[in-house]
PDB file of C-alpha atoms in Angstrom:
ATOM      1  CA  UNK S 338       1.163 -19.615  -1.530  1.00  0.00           C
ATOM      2  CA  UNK S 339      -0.478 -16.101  -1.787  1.00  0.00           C
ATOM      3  CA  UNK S 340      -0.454 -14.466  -5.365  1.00  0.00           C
ATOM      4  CA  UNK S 341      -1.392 -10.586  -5.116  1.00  0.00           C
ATOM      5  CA  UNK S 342      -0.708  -6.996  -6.301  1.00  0.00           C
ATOM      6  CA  UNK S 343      -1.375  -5.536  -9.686  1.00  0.00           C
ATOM      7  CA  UNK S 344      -1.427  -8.909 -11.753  1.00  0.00           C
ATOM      8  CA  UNK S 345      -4.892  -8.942 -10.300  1.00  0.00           C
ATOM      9  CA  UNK S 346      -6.137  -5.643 -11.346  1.00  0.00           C
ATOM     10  CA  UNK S 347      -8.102  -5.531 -14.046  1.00  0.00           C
ATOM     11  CA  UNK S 348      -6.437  -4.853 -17.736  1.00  0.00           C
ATOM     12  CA  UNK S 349      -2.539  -5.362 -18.466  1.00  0.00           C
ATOM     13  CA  UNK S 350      -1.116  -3.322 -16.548  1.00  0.00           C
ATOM     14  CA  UNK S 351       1.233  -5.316 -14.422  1.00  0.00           C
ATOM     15  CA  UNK S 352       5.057  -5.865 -14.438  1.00  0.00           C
ATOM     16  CA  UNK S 353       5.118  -8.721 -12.359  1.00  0.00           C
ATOM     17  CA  UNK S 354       3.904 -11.216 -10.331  1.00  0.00           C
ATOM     18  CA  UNK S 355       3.984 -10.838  -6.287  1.00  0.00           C
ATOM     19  CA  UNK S 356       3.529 -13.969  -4.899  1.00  0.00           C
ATOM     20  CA  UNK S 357       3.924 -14.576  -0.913  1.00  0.00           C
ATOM     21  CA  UNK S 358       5.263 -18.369   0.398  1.00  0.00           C
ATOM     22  CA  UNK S 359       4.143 -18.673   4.275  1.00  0.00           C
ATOM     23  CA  UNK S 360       6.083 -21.296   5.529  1.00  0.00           C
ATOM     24  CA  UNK S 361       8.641 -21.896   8.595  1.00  0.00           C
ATOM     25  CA  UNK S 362      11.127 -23.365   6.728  1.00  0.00           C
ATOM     26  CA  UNK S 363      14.115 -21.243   4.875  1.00  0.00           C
ATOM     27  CA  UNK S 364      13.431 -21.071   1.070  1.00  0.00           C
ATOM     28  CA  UNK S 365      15.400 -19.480  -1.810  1.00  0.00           C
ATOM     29  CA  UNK S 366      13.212 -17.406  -2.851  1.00  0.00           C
ATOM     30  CA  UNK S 367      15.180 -16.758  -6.650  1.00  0.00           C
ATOM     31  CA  UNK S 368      14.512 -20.507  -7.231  1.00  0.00           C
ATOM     32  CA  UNK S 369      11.036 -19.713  -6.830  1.00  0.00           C
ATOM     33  CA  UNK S 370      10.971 -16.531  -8.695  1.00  0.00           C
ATOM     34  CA  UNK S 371      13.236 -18.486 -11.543  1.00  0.00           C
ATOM     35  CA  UNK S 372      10.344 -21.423 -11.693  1.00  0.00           C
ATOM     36  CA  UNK S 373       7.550 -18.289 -12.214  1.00  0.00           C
ATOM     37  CA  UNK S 374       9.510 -16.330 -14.803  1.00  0.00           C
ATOM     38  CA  UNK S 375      10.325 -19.737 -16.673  1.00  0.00           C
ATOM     39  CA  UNK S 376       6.737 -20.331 -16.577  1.00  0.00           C
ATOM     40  CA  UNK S 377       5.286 -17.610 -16.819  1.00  0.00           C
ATOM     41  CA  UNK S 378       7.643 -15.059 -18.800  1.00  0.00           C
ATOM     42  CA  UNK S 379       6.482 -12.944 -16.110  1.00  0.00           C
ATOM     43  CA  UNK S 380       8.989 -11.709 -13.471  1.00  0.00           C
ATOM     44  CA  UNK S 381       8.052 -12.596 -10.156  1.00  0.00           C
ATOM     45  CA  UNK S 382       8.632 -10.443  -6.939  1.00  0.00           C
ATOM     46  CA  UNK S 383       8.327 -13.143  -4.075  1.00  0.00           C
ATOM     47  CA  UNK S 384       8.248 -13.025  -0.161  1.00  0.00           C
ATOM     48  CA  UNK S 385       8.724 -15.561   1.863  1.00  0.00           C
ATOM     49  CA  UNK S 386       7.164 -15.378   5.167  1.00  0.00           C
ATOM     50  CA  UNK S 387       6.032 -17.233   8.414  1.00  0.00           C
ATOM     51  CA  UNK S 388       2.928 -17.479   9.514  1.00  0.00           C
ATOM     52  CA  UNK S 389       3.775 -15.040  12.112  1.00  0.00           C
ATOM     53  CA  UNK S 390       5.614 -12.621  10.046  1.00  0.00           C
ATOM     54  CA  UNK S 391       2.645 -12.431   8.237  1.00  0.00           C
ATOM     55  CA  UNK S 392       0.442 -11.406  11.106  1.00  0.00           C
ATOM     56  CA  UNK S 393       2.562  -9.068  12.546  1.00  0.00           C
ATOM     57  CA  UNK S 394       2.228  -7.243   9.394  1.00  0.00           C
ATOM     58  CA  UNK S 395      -0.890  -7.505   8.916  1.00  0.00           C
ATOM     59  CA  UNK S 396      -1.104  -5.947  12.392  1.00  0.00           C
ATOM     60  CA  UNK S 397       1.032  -2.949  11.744  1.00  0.00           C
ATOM     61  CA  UNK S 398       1.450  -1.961   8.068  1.00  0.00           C
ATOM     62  CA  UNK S 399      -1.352  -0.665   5.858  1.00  0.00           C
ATOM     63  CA  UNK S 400       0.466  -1.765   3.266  1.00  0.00           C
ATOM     64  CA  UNK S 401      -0.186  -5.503   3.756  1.00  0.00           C
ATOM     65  CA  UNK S 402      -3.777  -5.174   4.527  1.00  0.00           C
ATOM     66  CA  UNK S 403      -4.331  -3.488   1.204  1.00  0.00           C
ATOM     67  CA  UNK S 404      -2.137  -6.073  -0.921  1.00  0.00           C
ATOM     68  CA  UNK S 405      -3.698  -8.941   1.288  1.00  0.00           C
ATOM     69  CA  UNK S 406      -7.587  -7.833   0.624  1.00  0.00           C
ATOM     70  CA  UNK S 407      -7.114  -8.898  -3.152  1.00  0.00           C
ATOM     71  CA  UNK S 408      -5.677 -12.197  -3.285  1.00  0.00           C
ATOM     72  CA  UNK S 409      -5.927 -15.917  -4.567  1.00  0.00           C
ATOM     73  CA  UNK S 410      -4.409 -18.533  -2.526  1.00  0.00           C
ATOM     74  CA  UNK S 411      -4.192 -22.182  -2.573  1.00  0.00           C
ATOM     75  CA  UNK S 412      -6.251 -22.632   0.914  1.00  0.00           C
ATOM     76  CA  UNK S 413      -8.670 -19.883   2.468  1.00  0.00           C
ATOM     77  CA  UNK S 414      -7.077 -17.285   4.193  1.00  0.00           C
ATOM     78  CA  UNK S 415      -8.937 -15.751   7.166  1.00  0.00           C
ATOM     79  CA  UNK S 416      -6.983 -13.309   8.984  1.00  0.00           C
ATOM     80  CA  UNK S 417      -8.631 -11.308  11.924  1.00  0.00           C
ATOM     81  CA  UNK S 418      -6.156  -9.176  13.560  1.00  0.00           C
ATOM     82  CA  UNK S 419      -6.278  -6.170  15.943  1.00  0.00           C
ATOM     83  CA  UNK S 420      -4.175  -2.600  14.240  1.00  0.00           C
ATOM     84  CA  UNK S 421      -1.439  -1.819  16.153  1.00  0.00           C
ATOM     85  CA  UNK S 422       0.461   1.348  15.121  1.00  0.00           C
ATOM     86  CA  UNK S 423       3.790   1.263  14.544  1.00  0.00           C
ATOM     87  CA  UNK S 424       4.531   5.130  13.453  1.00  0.00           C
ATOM     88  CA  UNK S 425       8.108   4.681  13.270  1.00  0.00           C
ATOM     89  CA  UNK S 426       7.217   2.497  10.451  1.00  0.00           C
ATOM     90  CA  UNK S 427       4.050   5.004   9.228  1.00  0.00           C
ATOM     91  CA  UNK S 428       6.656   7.430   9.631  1.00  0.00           C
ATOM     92  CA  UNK S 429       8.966   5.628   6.631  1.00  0.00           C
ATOM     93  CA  UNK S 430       5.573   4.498   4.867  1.00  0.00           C
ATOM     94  CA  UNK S 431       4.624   8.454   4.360  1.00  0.00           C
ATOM     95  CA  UNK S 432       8.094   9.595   3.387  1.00  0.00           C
ATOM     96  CA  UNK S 433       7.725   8.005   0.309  1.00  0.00           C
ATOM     97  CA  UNK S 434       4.253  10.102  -0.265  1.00  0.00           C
ATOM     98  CA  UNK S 435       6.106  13.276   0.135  1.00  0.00           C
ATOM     99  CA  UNK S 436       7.415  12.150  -3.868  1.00  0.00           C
ATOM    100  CA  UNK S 437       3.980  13.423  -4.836  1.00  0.00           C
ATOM    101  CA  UNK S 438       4.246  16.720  -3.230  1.00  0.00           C
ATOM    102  CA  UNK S 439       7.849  17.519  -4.859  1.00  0.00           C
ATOM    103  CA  UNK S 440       7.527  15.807  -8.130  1.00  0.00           C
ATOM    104  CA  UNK S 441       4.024  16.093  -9.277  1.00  0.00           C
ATOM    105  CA  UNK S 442       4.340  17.751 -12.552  1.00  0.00           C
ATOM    106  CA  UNK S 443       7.255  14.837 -13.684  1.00  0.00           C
ATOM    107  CA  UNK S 444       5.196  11.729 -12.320  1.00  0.00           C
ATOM    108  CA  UNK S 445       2.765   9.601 -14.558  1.00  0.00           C
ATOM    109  CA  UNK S 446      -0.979   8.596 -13.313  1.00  0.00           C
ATOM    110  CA  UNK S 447      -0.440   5.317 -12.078  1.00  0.00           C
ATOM    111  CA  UNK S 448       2.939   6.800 -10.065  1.00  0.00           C
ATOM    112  CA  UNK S 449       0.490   9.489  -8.514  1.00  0.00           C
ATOM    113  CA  UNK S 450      -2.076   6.923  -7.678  1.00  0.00           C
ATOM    114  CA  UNK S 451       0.408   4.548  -5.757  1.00  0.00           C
ATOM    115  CA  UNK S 452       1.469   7.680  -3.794  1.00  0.00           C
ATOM    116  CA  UNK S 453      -2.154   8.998  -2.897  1.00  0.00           C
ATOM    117  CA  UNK S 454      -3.085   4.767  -2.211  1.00  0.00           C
ATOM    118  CA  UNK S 455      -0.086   4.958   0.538  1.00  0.00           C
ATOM    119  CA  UNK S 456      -1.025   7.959   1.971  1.00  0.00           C
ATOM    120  CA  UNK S 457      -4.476   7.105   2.264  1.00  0.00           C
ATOM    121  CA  UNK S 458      -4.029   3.829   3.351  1.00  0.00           C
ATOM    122  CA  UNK S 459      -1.251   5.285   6.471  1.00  0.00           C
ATOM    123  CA  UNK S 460      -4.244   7.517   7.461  1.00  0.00           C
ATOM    124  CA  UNK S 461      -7.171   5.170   7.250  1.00  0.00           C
ATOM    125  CA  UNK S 462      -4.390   2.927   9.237  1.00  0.00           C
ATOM    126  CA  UNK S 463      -4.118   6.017  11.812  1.00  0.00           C
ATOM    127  CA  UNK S 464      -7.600   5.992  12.286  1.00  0.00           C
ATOM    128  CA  UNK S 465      -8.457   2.329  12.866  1.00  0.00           C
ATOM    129  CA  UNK S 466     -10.311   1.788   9.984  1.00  0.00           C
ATOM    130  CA  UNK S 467     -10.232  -1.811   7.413  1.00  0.00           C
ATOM    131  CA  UNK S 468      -7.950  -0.899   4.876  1.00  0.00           C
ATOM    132  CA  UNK S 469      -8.387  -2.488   1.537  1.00  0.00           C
ATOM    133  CA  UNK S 470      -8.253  -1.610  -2.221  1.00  0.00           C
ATOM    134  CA  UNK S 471     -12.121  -0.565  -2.337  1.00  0.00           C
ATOM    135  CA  UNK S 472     -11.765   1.628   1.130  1.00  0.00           C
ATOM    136  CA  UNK S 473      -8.708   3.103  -0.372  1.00  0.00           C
ATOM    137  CA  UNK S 474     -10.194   4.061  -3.542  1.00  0.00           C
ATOM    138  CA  UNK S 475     -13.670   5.189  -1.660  1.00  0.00           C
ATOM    139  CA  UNK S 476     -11.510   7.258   0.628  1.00  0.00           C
ATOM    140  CA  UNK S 477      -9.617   8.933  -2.471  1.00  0.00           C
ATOM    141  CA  UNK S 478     -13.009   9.895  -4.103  1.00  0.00           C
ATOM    142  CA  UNK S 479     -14.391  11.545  -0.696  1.00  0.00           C
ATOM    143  CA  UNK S 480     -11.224  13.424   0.275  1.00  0.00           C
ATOM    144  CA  UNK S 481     -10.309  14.317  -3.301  1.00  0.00           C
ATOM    145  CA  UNK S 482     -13.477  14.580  -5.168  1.00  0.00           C
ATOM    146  CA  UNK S 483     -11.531  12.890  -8.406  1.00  0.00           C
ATOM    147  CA  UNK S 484     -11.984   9.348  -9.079  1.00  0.00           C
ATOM    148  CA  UNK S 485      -9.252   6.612  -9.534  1.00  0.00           C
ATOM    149  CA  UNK S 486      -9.516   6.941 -13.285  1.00  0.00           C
ATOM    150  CA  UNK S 487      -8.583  10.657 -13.093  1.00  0.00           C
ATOM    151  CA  UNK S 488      -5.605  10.346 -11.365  1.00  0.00           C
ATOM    152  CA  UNK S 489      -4.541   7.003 -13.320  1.00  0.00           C
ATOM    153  CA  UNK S 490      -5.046   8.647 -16.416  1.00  0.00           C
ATOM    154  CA  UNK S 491      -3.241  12.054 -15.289  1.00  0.00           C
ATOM    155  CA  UNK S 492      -6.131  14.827 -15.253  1.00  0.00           C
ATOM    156  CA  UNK S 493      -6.186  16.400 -12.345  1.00  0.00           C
ATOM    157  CA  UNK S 494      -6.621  20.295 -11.196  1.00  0.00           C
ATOM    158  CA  UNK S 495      -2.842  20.605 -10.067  1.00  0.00           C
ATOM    159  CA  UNK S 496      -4.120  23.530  -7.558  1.00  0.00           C
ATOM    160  CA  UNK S 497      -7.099  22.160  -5.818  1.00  0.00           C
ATOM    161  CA  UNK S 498      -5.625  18.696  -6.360  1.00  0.00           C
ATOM    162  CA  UNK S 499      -2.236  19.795  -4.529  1.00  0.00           C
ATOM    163  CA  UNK S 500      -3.990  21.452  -1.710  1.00  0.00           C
ATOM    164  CA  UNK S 501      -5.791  18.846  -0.273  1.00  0.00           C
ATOM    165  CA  UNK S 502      -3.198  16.328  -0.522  1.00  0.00           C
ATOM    166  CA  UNK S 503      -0.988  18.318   1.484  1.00  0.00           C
ATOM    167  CA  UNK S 504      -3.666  18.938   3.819  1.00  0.00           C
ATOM    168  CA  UNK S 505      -4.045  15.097   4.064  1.00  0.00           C
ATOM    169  CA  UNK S 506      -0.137  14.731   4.300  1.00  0.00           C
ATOM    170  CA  UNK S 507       0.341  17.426   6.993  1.00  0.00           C
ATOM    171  CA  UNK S 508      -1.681  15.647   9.152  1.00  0.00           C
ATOM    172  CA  UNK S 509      -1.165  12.207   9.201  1.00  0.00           C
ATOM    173  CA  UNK S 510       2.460  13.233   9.450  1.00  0.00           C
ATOM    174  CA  UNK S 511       0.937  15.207  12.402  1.00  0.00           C
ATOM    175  CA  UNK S 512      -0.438  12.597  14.508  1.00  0.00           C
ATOM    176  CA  UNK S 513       2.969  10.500  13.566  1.00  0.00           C
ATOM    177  CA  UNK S 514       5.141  12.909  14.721  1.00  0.00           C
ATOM    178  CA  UNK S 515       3.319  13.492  18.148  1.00  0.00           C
ATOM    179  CA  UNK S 516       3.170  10.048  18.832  1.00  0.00           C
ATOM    180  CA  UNK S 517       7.039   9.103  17.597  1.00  0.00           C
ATOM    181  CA  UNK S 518       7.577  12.527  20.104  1.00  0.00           C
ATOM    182  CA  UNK S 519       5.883  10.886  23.007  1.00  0.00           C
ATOM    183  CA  UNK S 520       7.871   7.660  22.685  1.00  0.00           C
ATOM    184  CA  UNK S 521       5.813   5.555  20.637  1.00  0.00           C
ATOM    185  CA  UNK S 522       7.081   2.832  18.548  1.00  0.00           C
TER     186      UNK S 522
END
């Protein structure tokens, strides 16, 4: 059992509780979410995965190496896995980043930094690199030049801001699109 996501952040600012099962065997997963709200109070968002599963994202989706680099889990977890890029998925994973560029002046701080965390992650991802919540946020500050805490709490230079992150999202949907157009997967 893997807990992870934002219940591990620092401060309150959670909704729930992700919580991964590896096994190999079929599991309800609402009886497990029922246990952790009854608990808890907490709702629980739970994924139930094989070992396998679990590797194969950790091999192709950004997403999953960031959740997975903050974690508490009943037995170490060592992973070591080689990227492989999947851009029809990176392809799906950005779409949702393109929210930022049509809805910035109606989205909160934390909804902005989500969106700027998935794009960054997709194109440290592209480019081979480790992806986890520290490289994220380091990445943000360099491309940027705003911290986490300026986005969270919602001050940011709309113009320059804007500007770059488009920059960023033209061309990691670039490199997607060339690759999906030469018959990558």
């Amino acid at each position: 059992i893997i807990i992870t996501g934002s219940f591990l952040e620092e401060g309150f600012h959670f909704n729930d509780i992700d919580i991964i099962v590896l096994t190999e065997d079929k599991i309800n997963f609402n009886i497990i979410n029922n246990a952790v709200v009854n608990k808890t109070g907490i709702n629980g968002h739970v994924l139930v995965l094989s070992g396998n599963e679990l590797v194969r994202g950790l091999e192709s989706d950004p997403l999953y190496q960031m959740m997975l680099s903050r974690c508490v889990a009943q037995k170490r977890f060592i992973y070591k896995t080689k990227p492989v890029l999947n851009y029809k998925l990176l392809d799906l994973h950005l779409f949702k980043s393109k929210t930022l560029l049509d809805n910035f002046d109606t989205l909160n701080g934390r909804e902005k930094y989500k969106l700027v965390r998935n794009l960054i992650a997709i194109y440290l991802h592209l480019n081979k690199k480790k992806i986890t919540f520290e490289s994220v946020d380091s990445e943000i500050k360099k491309t940027f030049g705003v911290s986490v805490k300026e986005i969270k709490d919602n001050v940011l230079d709309k113009k320059d801001f804007m500007k770059k992150y488009k920059l960023m999202y033209d061309k990691s949907f670039a490199i997607i699109l060339r690759e999906i157009e030469h018959g990558s997967k």
